[in-house]
PDB file of C-alpha atoms in Angstrom:
ATOM      1  CA  MET A  18       8.637   6.866 -15.910  1.00  0.00           C
ATOM      2  CA  THR A  19       8.746   3.550 -17.252  1.00  0.00           C
ATOM      3  CA  ASN A  20       8.751   0.271 -14.690  1.00  0.00           C
ATOM      4  CA  GLU A  21      12.257  -0.766 -15.803  1.00  0.00           C
ATOM      5  CA  LEU A  22      11.742  -3.521 -13.753  1.00  0.00           C
ATOM      6  CA  ALA A  23       8.277  -4.944 -14.459  1.00  0.00           C
ATOM      7  CA  LEU A  24       7.750  -8.229 -15.300  1.00  0.00           C
ATOM      8  CA  SER A  25       6.605 -10.044 -19.612  1.00  0.00           C
ATOM      9  CA  ARG A  26       4.357 -11.867 -18.039  1.00  0.00           C
ATOM     10  CA  THR A  27       0.847 -10.455 -17.619  1.00  0.00           C
ATOM     11  CA  PRO A  28      -1.903 -11.826 -14.487  1.00  0.00           C
ATOM     12  CA  ASP A  29      -5.725 -11.400 -14.655  1.00  0.00           C
ATOM     13  CA  LEU A  30      -5.675  -8.925 -12.508  1.00  0.00           C
ATOM     14  CA  ARG A  31      -4.079  -6.161 -14.629  1.00  0.00           C
ATOM     15  CA  ARG A  32      -6.031  -7.385 -18.102  1.00  0.00           C
ATOM     16  CA  ARG A  33      -9.325  -6.005 -16.391  1.00  0.00           C
ATOM     17  CA  THR A  34     -10.456  -1.817 -16.543  1.00  0.00           C
ATOM     18  CA  LYS A  35     -11.636  -2.503 -11.781  1.00  0.00           C
ATOM     19  CA  MET A  36     -10.439  -4.223  -9.467  1.00  0.00           C
ATOM     20  CA  ASN A  37     -12.626  -4.942  -6.700  1.00  0.00           C
ATOM     21  CA  ILE A  38     -10.859  -3.056  -3.690  1.00  0.00           C
ATOM     22  CA  SER A  39     -11.085  -3.579  -0.176  1.00  0.00           C
ATOM     23  CA  ILE A  40      -8.966  -1.004   2.641  1.00  0.00           C
ATOM     24  CA  ILE A  41      -8.755  -1.906   6.250  1.00  0.00           C
ATOM     25  CA  GLY A  42      -8.950   0.676   8.152  1.00  0.00           C
ATOM     26  CA  ALA A  43     -10.728   4.897   7.975  1.00  0.00           C
ATOM     27  CA  GLY A  44      -8.007   6.956   8.656  1.00  0.00           C
ATOM     28  CA  ASN A  45      -6.078   9.729   6.523  1.00  0.00           C
ATOM     29  CA  MET A  46      -3.766   6.562   4.495  1.00  0.00           C
ATOM     30  CA  ALA A  47      -6.717   4.268   4.325  1.00  0.00           C
ATOM     31  CA  LYS A  48      -9.914   7.735   2.525  1.00  0.00           C
ATOM     32  CA  GLY A  49      -6.179   8.649   0.712  1.00  0.00           C
ATOM     33  CA  LEU A  50      -6.286   5.616  -0.834  1.00  0.00           C
ATOM     34  CA  ALA A  51      -9.902   5.121  -1.660  1.00  0.00           C
ATOM     35  CA  THR A  52     -10.147   8.637  -2.797  1.00  0.00           C
ATOM     36  CA  ARG A  53      -7.063   7.907  -5.257  1.00  0.00           C
ATOM     37  CA  PHE A  54      -8.165   3.887  -6.369  1.00  0.00           C
ATOM     38  CA  ALA A  55     -12.186   5.547  -6.505  1.00  0.00           C
ATOM     39  CA  ASN A  56     -10.848   8.300  -8.733  1.00  0.00           C
ATOM     40  CA  ALA A  57      -8.794   5.232 -11.020  1.00  0.00           C
ATOM     41  CA  GLY A  58     -12.563   3.667 -11.581  1.00  0.00           C
ATOM     42  CA  HIS A  59     -11.804   0.828  -9.253  1.00  0.00           C
ATOM     43  CA  PRO A  60     -15.179  -0.322  -6.789  1.00  0.00           C
ATOM     44  CA  VAL A  61     -13.851   0.945  -3.232  1.00  0.00           C
ATOM     45  CA  THR A  62     -15.422  -0.359  -0.152  1.00  0.00           C
ATOM     46  CA  LEU A  63     -13.557   0.515   3.439  1.00  0.00           C
ATOM     47  CA  ALA A  64     -13.851  -1.284   7.005  1.00  0.00           C
ATOM     48  CA  SER A  65     -12.385  -0.944  10.539  1.00  0.00           C
ATOM     49  CA  ARG A  66     -13.128  -3.038  13.518  1.00  0.00           C
ATOM     50  CA  ASP A  67     -14.940   0.161  13.940  1.00  0.00           C
ATOM     51  CA  GLU A  68     -17.573  -0.398  11.264  1.00  0.00           C
ATOM     52  CA  THR A  69     -19.089   3.399  12.788  1.00  0.00           C
ATOM     53  CA  LYS A  70     -15.814   4.841  11.278  1.00  0.00           C
ATOM     54  CA  ALA A  71     -15.655   2.653   8.269  1.00  0.00           C
ATOM     55  CA  ASP A  72     -19.488   3.884   7.319  1.00  0.00           C
ATOM     56  CA  ALA A  73     -18.240   7.924   8.113  1.00  0.00           C
ATOM     57  CA  ALA A  74     -15.379   7.782   6.114  1.00  0.00           C
ATOM     58  CA  ALA A  75     -16.704   5.768   2.861  1.00  0.00           C
ATOM     59  CA  ARG A  76     -19.644   9.235   3.094  1.00  0.00           C
ATOM     60  CA  GLU A  77     -16.684  10.717   3.748  1.00  0.00           C
ATOM     61  CA  VAL A  78     -14.864  10.549   0.451  1.00  0.00           C
ATOM     62  CA  GLY A  79     -17.803   9.844  -1.466  1.00  0.00           C
ATOM     63  CA  ASN A  80     -17.158   8.795  -5.328  1.00  0.00           C
ATOM     64  CA  GLY A  81     -19.397   5.079  -4.033  1.00  0.00           C
ATOM     65  CA  VAL A  82     -17.270   4.158  -1.807  1.00  0.00           C
ATOM     66  CA  SER A  83     -19.044   1.907   0.419  1.00  0.00           C
ATOM     67  CA  SER A  84     -18.750   0.219   4.300  1.00  0.00           C
ATOM     68  CA  ALA A  85     -18.477  -3.917   5.168  1.00  0.00           C
ATOM     69  CA  PRO A  86     -17.901  -5.419   7.363  1.00  0.00           C
ATOM     70  CA  ILE A  87     -13.640  -6.799   7.655  1.00  0.00           C
ATOM     71  CA  ALA A  88     -14.187 -10.105   6.817  1.00  0.00           C
ATOM     72  CA  SER A  89     -17.170  -9.670   4.331  1.00  0.00           C
ATOM     73  CA  ALA A  90     -14.983  -6.905   2.890  1.00  0.00           C
ATOM     74  CA  ALA A  91     -11.953  -9.262   2.692  1.00  0.00           C
ATOM     75  CA  GLN A  92     -13.289 -11.748   0.864  1.00  0.00           C
ATOM     76  CA  SER A  93     -14.995  -9.635  -1.966  1.00  0.00           C
ATOM     77  CA  ALA A  94     -12.538  -7.770  -2.445  1.00  0.00           C
ATOM     78  CA  ASP A  95      -9.477  -8.812  -5.407  1.00  0.00           C
ATOM     79  CA  ILE A  96      -7.052  -6.689  -3.664  1.00  0.00           C
ATOM     80  CA  VAL A  97      -6.653  -5.927   0.869  1.00  0.00           C
ATOM     81  CA  VAL A  98      -4.965  -3.066   1.708  1.00  0.00           C
ATOM     82  CA  LEU A  99      -4.113  -3.102   4.825  1.00  0.00           C
ATOM     83  CA  ALA A 100      -4.286   0.263   5.808  1.00  0.00           C
ATOM     84  CA  VAL A 101      -4.012   0.108  10.153  1.00  0.00           C
ATOM     85  CA  PRO A 102      -0.593   0.652  12.525  1.00  0.00           C
ATOM     86  CA  PHE A 103       1.699  -2.558  11.507  1.00  0.00           C
ATOM     87  CA  ASP A 104       0.869  -3.130  15.683  1.00  0.00           C
ATOM     88  CA  ALA A 105      -2.326  -4.116  15.220  1.00  0.00           C
ATOM     89  CA  ALA A 106      -2.308  -5.698  12.205  1.00  0.00           C
ATOM     90  CA  GLY A 107      -2.281  -9.036  13.857  1.00  0.00           C
ATOM     91  CA  GLY A 108      -5.665  -8.490  14.610  1.00  0.00           C
ATOM     92  CA  VAL A 109      -6.902  -8.031  11.394  1.00  0.00           C
ATOM     93  CA  ILE A 110      -5.333 -10.631  10.369  1.00  0.00           C
ATOM     94  CA  GLU A 111      -6.926 -12.940  12.889  1.00  0.00           C
ATOM     95  CA  ALA A 112     -10.506 -11.132  12.343  1.00  0.00           C
ATOM     96  CA  THR A 113      -9.867 -12.326   8.623  1.00  0.00           C
ATOM     97  CA  GLY A 114      -8.940 -15.818   8.953  1.00  0.00           C
ATOM     98  CA  GLY A 115      -5.941 -15.013   7.046  1.00  0.00           C
ATOM     99  CA  PHE A 116      -6.833 -14.069   3.434  1.00  0.00           C
ATOM    100  CA  ALA A 117      -6.229 -16.957   2.013  1.00  0.00           C
ATOM    101  CA  GLY A 118      -5.322 -16.907  -1.502  1.00  0.00           C
ATOM    102  CA  LYS A 119      -5.924 -13.005  -0.555  1.00  0.00           C
ATOM    103  CA  ILE A 120      -3.757 -10.325  -2.232  1.00  0.00           C
ATOM    104  CA  VAL A 121      -3.204  -8.265   0.926  1.00  0.00           C
ATOM    105  CA  VAL A 122      -0.498  -5.076  -0.355  1.00  0.00           C
ATOM    106  CA  ASP A 123       1.184  -3.843   3.256  1.00  0.00           C
ATOM    107  CA  ILE A 124       1.511   0.139   3.678  1.00  0.00           C
ATOM    108  CA  THR A 125       3.310   0.014   7.147  1.00  0.00           C
ATOM    109  CA  ASN A 126       5.978   0.857   8.583  1.00  0.00           C
ATOM    110  CA  PRO A 127       7.283  -0.407  12.219  1.00  0.00           C
ATOM    111  CA  MET A 128       8.494   2.888  13.632  1.00  0.00           C
ATOM    112  CA  LYS A 129       8.592   3.618  16.874  1.00  0.00           C
ATOM    113  CA  ALA A 130       5.999   4.741  19.087  1.00  0.00           C
ATOM    114  CA  ASP A 131       8.162   8.483  19.229  1.00  0.00           C
ATOM    115  CA  PHE A 132       8.628   8.134  15.551  1.00  0.00           C
ATOM    116  CA  SER A 133      12.504   7.702  16.195  1.00  0.00           C
ATOM    117  CA  GLY A 134      13.622   5.107  14.213  1.00  0.00           C
ATOM    118  CA  LEU A 135      12.024   1.558  13.308  1.00  0.00           C
ATOM    119  CA  SER A 136      11.272  -0.885  15.368  1.00  0.00           C
ATOM    120  CA  ILE A 137      11.953  -3.824  13.706  1.00  0.00           C
ATOM    121  CA  GLY A 138      14.515  -4.584  10.629  1.00  0.00           C
ATOM    122  CA  HIS A 139      17.334  -5.844   9.368  1.00  0.00           C
ATOM    123  CA  ALA A 140      16.802  -9.129   9.189  1.00  0.00           C
ATOM    124  CA  THR A 141      13.302  -9.022   8.323  1.00  0.00           C
ATOM    125  CA  SER A 142      10.706  -6.946   7.327  1.00  0.00           C
ATOM    126  CA  ALA A 143       6.310  -5.871   8.715  1.00  0.00           C
ATOM    127  CA  ALA A 144       5.585  -7.083   5.578  1.00  0.00           C
ATOM    128  CA  GLU A 145       7.567 -10.424   5.985  1.00  0.00           C
ATOM    129  CA  GLU A 146       6.061 -10.471   9.071  1.00  0.00           C
ATOM    130  CA  ILE A 147       2.195  -9.871   8.257  1.00  0.00           C
ATOM    131  CA  GLN A 148       3.177 -12.478   5.634  1.00  0.00           C
ATOM    132  CA  LYS A 149       4.008 -15.027   8.605  1.00  0.00           C
ATOM    133  CA  ARG A 150       0.776 -14.226  10.507  1.00  0.00           C
ATOM    134  CA  ALA A 151      -0.954 -14.932   5.952  1.00  0.00           C
ATOM    135  CA  PRO A 152       0.973 -18.163   5.617  1.00  0.00           C
ATOM    136  CA  GLN A 153      -2.326 -18.454   2.721  1.00  0.00           C
ATOM    137  CA  ALA A 154      -2.152 -14.899   1.276  1.00  0.00           C
ATOM    138  CA  LYS A 155      -0.258 -13.070  -1.225  1.00  0.00           C
ATOM    139  CA  VAL A 156       1.471 -10.372   0.413  1.00  0.00           C
ATOM    140  CA  VAL A 157       3.044  -7.407  -1.601  1.00  0.00           C
ATOM    141  CA  LYS A 158       4.432  -3.511  -0.135  1.00  0.00           C
ATOM    142  CA  ALA A 159       3.670  -0.774  -1.144  1.00  0.00           C
ATOM    143  CA  PHE A 160       2.807   2.700  -0.775  1.00  0.00           C
ATOM    144  CA  ASN A 161       4.375   2.940   2.419  1.00  0.00           C
ATOM    145  CA  THR A 162       6.744   5.763   1.280  1.00  0.00           C
ATOM    146  CA  ILE A 163       3.230   7.607   0.057  1.00  0.00           C
ATOM    147  CA  PHE A 164       2.659  10.505   2.797  1.00  0.00           C
ATOM    148  CA  ALA A 165      -1.341  11.430   3.413  1.00  0.00           C
ATOM    149  CA  GLN A 166      -0.916  14.305   2.133  1.00  0.00           C
ATOM    150  CA  VAL A 167       0.777  12.867  -1.464  1.00  0.00           C
ATOM    151  CA  LEU A 168      -2.615  11.618  -1.491  1.00  0.00           C
ATOM    152  CA  GLN A 169      -4.592  14.187  -0.910  1.00  0.00           C
ATOM    153  CA  ASN A 170      -2.851  16.256  -3.367  1.00  0.00           C
ATOM    154  CA  GLY A 171      -4.360  13.970  -6.714  1.00  0.00           C
ATOM    155  CA  GLY A 172      -0.591  10.983  -5.724  1.00  0.00           C
ATOM    156  CA  ARG A 173       1.314  14.135  -6.363  1.00  0.00           C
ATOM    157  CA  ALA A 174       4.301  15.304  -4.616  1.00  0.00           C
ATOM    158  CA  ALA A 175       6.462  18.357  -5.411  1.00  0.00           C
ATOM    159  CA  GLY A 176       4.351  18.316  -8.534  1.00  0.00           C
ATOM    160  CA  ARG A 177       4.694  15.088 -10.143  1.00  0.00           C
ATOM    161  CA  PRO A 178       3.464  11.871  -9.882  1.00  0.00           C
ATOM    162  CA  ALA A 179       5.100   9.900  -6.446  1.00  0.00           C
ATOM    163  CA  THR A 180       6.450   6.691  -6.926  1.00  0.00           C
ATOM    164  CA  VAL A 181       5.440   3.820  -6.084  1.00  0.00           C
ATOM    165  CA  PHE A 182       7.461   0.946  -5.179  1.00  0.00           C
ATOM    166  CA  VAL A 183       6.263  -2.260  -4.961  1.00  0.00           C
ATOM    167  CA  ALA A 184       7.475  -5.612  -3.838  1.00  0.00           C
ATOM    168  CA  GLY A 185       6.666  -8.978  -3.001  1.00  0.00           C
ATOM    169  CA  ASP A 186       7.809 -13.450  -3.402  1.00  0.00           C
ATOM    170  CA  ASP A 187       4.429 -13.407  -6.133  1.00  0.00           C
ATOM    171  CA  GLU A 188       5.034 -12.392  -9.375  1.00  0.00           C
ATOM    172  CA  ALA A 189       2.056 -12.206 -10.578  1.00  0.00           C
ATOM    173  CA  ALA A 190       0.207 -10.372  -7.392  1.00  0.00           C
ATOM    174  CA  ARG A 191       3.336  -8.205  -7.681  1.00  0.00           C
ATOM    175  CA  ALA A 192       2.159  -6.696 -11.140  1.00  0.00           C
ATOM    176  CA  ALA A 193      -1.703  -6.410 -10.030  1.00  0.00           C
ATOM    177  CA  VAL A 194      -0.759  -4.113  -7.284  1.00  0.00           C
ATOM    178  CA  ALA A 195       1.789  -1.796  -8.745  1.00  0.00           C
ATOM    179  CA  GLU A 196      -1.182  -2.091 -12.381  1.00  0.00           C
ATOM    180  CA  LEU A 197      -2.950  -0.318  -8.904  1.00  0.00           C
ATOM    181  CA  ALA A 198      -0.904   2.164  -8.723  1.00  0.00           C
ATOM    182  CA  ARG A 199       0.114   3.036 -12.478  1.00  0.00           C
ATOM    183  CA  SER A 200      -3.914   3.116 -12.464  1.00  0.00           C
ATOM    184  CA  ALA A 201      -4.568   5.627 -10.407  1.00  0.00           C
ATOM    185  CA  GLY A 202      -1.887   8.153 -11.558  1.00  0.00           C
ATOM    186  CA  PHE A 203       1.469   6.932  -9.560  1.00  0.00           C
ATOM    187  CA  GLU A 204       4.430   5.976 -11.087  1.00  0.00           C
ATOM    188  CA  THR A 205       5.865   2.748 -10.011  1.00  0.00           C
ATOM    189  CA  LEU A 206       9.051   0.745  -9.738  1.00  0.00           C
ATOM    190  CA  GLU A 207       8.605  -3.015  -8.818  1.00  0.00           C
ATOM    191  CA  THR A 208      12.051  -3.864  -6.272  1.00  0.00           C
ATOM    192  CA  GLY A 209      11.428  -7.648  -6.403  1.00  0.00           C
ATOM    193  CA  ALA A 210      10.679 -10.432  -3.485  1.00  0.00           C
ATOM    194  CA  LEU A 211       9.311  -8.966  -0.237  1.00  0.00           C
ATOM    195  CA  ALA A 212      12.051  -9.159   1.421  1.00  0.00           C
ATOM    196  CA  THR A 213      13.272  -5.723  -0.167  1.00  0.00           C
ATOM    197  CA  ALA A 214      11.006  -4.145   2.441  1.00  0.00           C
ATOM    198  CA  ARG A 215      13.694  -4.394   4.541  1.00  0.00           C
ATOM    199  CA  TYR A 216      14.872  -1.336   2.157  1.00  0.00           C
ATOM    200  CA  LEU A 217      11.657   0.028   1.357  1.00  0.00           C
ATOM    201  CA  GLU A 218      10.359   0.573   4.717  1.00  0.00           C
ATOM    202  CA  PRO A 219      14.086   2.578   5.739  1.00  0.00           C
ATOM    203  CA  VAL A 220      13.068   4.655   2.912  1.00  0.00           C
ATOM    204  CA  ALA A 221       9.802   5.437   4.647  1.00  0.00           C
ATOM    205  CA  ALA A 222      11.130   5.722   8.295  1.00  0.00           C
ATOM    206  CA  LEU A 223      14.379   8.626   5.668  1.00  0.00           C
ATOM    207  CA  ASN A 224      11.215  10.386   4.804  1.00  0.00           C
ATOM    208  CA  ILE A 225       8.838  10.736   7.564  1.00  0.00           C
ATOM    209  CA  THR A 226      12.469  12.753   8.926  1.00  0.00           C
ATOM    210  CA  LEU A 227      11.898  14.651   6.970  1.00  0.00           C
ATOM    211  CA  GLY A 228       8.960  15.529   6.732  1.00  0.00           C
ATOM    212  CA  TYR A 229       8.325  15.976  10.354  1.00  0.00           C
ATOM    213  CA  GLY A 230      12.079  15.920  12.321  1.00  0.00           C
ATOM    214  CA  LEU A 231      13.587  17.973   9.510  1.00  0.00           C
ATOM    215  CA  GLY A 232      10.471  20.370   9.212  1.00  0.00           C
ATOM    216  CA  HIS A 233      11.013  19.740   5.363  1.00  0.00           C
ATOM    217  CA  GLY A 234       6.588  18.766   5.432  1.00  0.00           C
ATOM    218  CA  THR A 235       4.696  16.871   4.090  1.00  0.00           C
ATOM    219  CA  ASP A 236       4.649  16.962   0.100  1.00  0.00           C
ATOM    220  CA  ILE A 237       7.426  14.800  -0.402  1.00  0.00           C
ATOM    221  CA  ALA A 238       7.960  11.136  -1.521  1.00  0.00           C
ATOM    222  CA  PRO A 239      11.228   9.431  -2.431  1.00  0.00           C
ATOM    223  CA  THR A 240      11.777   8.256  -6.332  1.00  0.00           C
ATOM    224  CA  TRP A 241      13.625   6.439  -8.556  1.00  0.00           C
ATOM    225  CA  GLN A 242      15.849   7.802 -11.434  1.00  0.00           C
ATOM    226  CA  ARG A 243      18.601   7.109 -14.189  1.00  0.00           C
ATOM    227  CA  ALA A 244      21.770   8.231 -16.214  1.00  0.00           C
ATOM    228  CA  ALA A 245      19.346   7.977 -20.132  1.00  0.00           C
TER     229      ALA A 245
END
């Protein structure tokens, strides 16, 4: 799929073959994204408030992926990925001093504890709340509709590249994250401003409902098609 909404302006990061990626988190999503980005040739660092977990996750992924404390990982990164639960994002932001000037990719979904639905929505989104907590960062919503199993399958769902939807107020940051996703083998679609995360997070909730609640499994991912 070509990105029908791609911007004509090409920011600096889009011209770079490699981007320094720091992923905050050490769970399945963090390890899956680290694998995809490292396989695409990007230097990747994993970080966690539990540095032992980050080190173990980096060793598990291999392929040159390293680990570091959260603050130093964020400082050295071109792009920081928040691969933590939404409720933990505020603490991470505080631990790093707010990610000033950094592109921050929010992959979270504000699900209720019992996964029965979203805890916030309609007039805001997890991404917008994270942007409020880190006003000097360039927050981009992406990868939130992708299951960890899809990452383990090479970024493919049902045998085809999964689509990463990308939302953000900063055009250059949005385009850079889209380019990162494409370099890792995903199809991409830029959805516009960060407020469109209000639509992307319910899409993820539907995907979770289909996958777990209705038994369709995790080899699924939403996509976007249009008539030729």
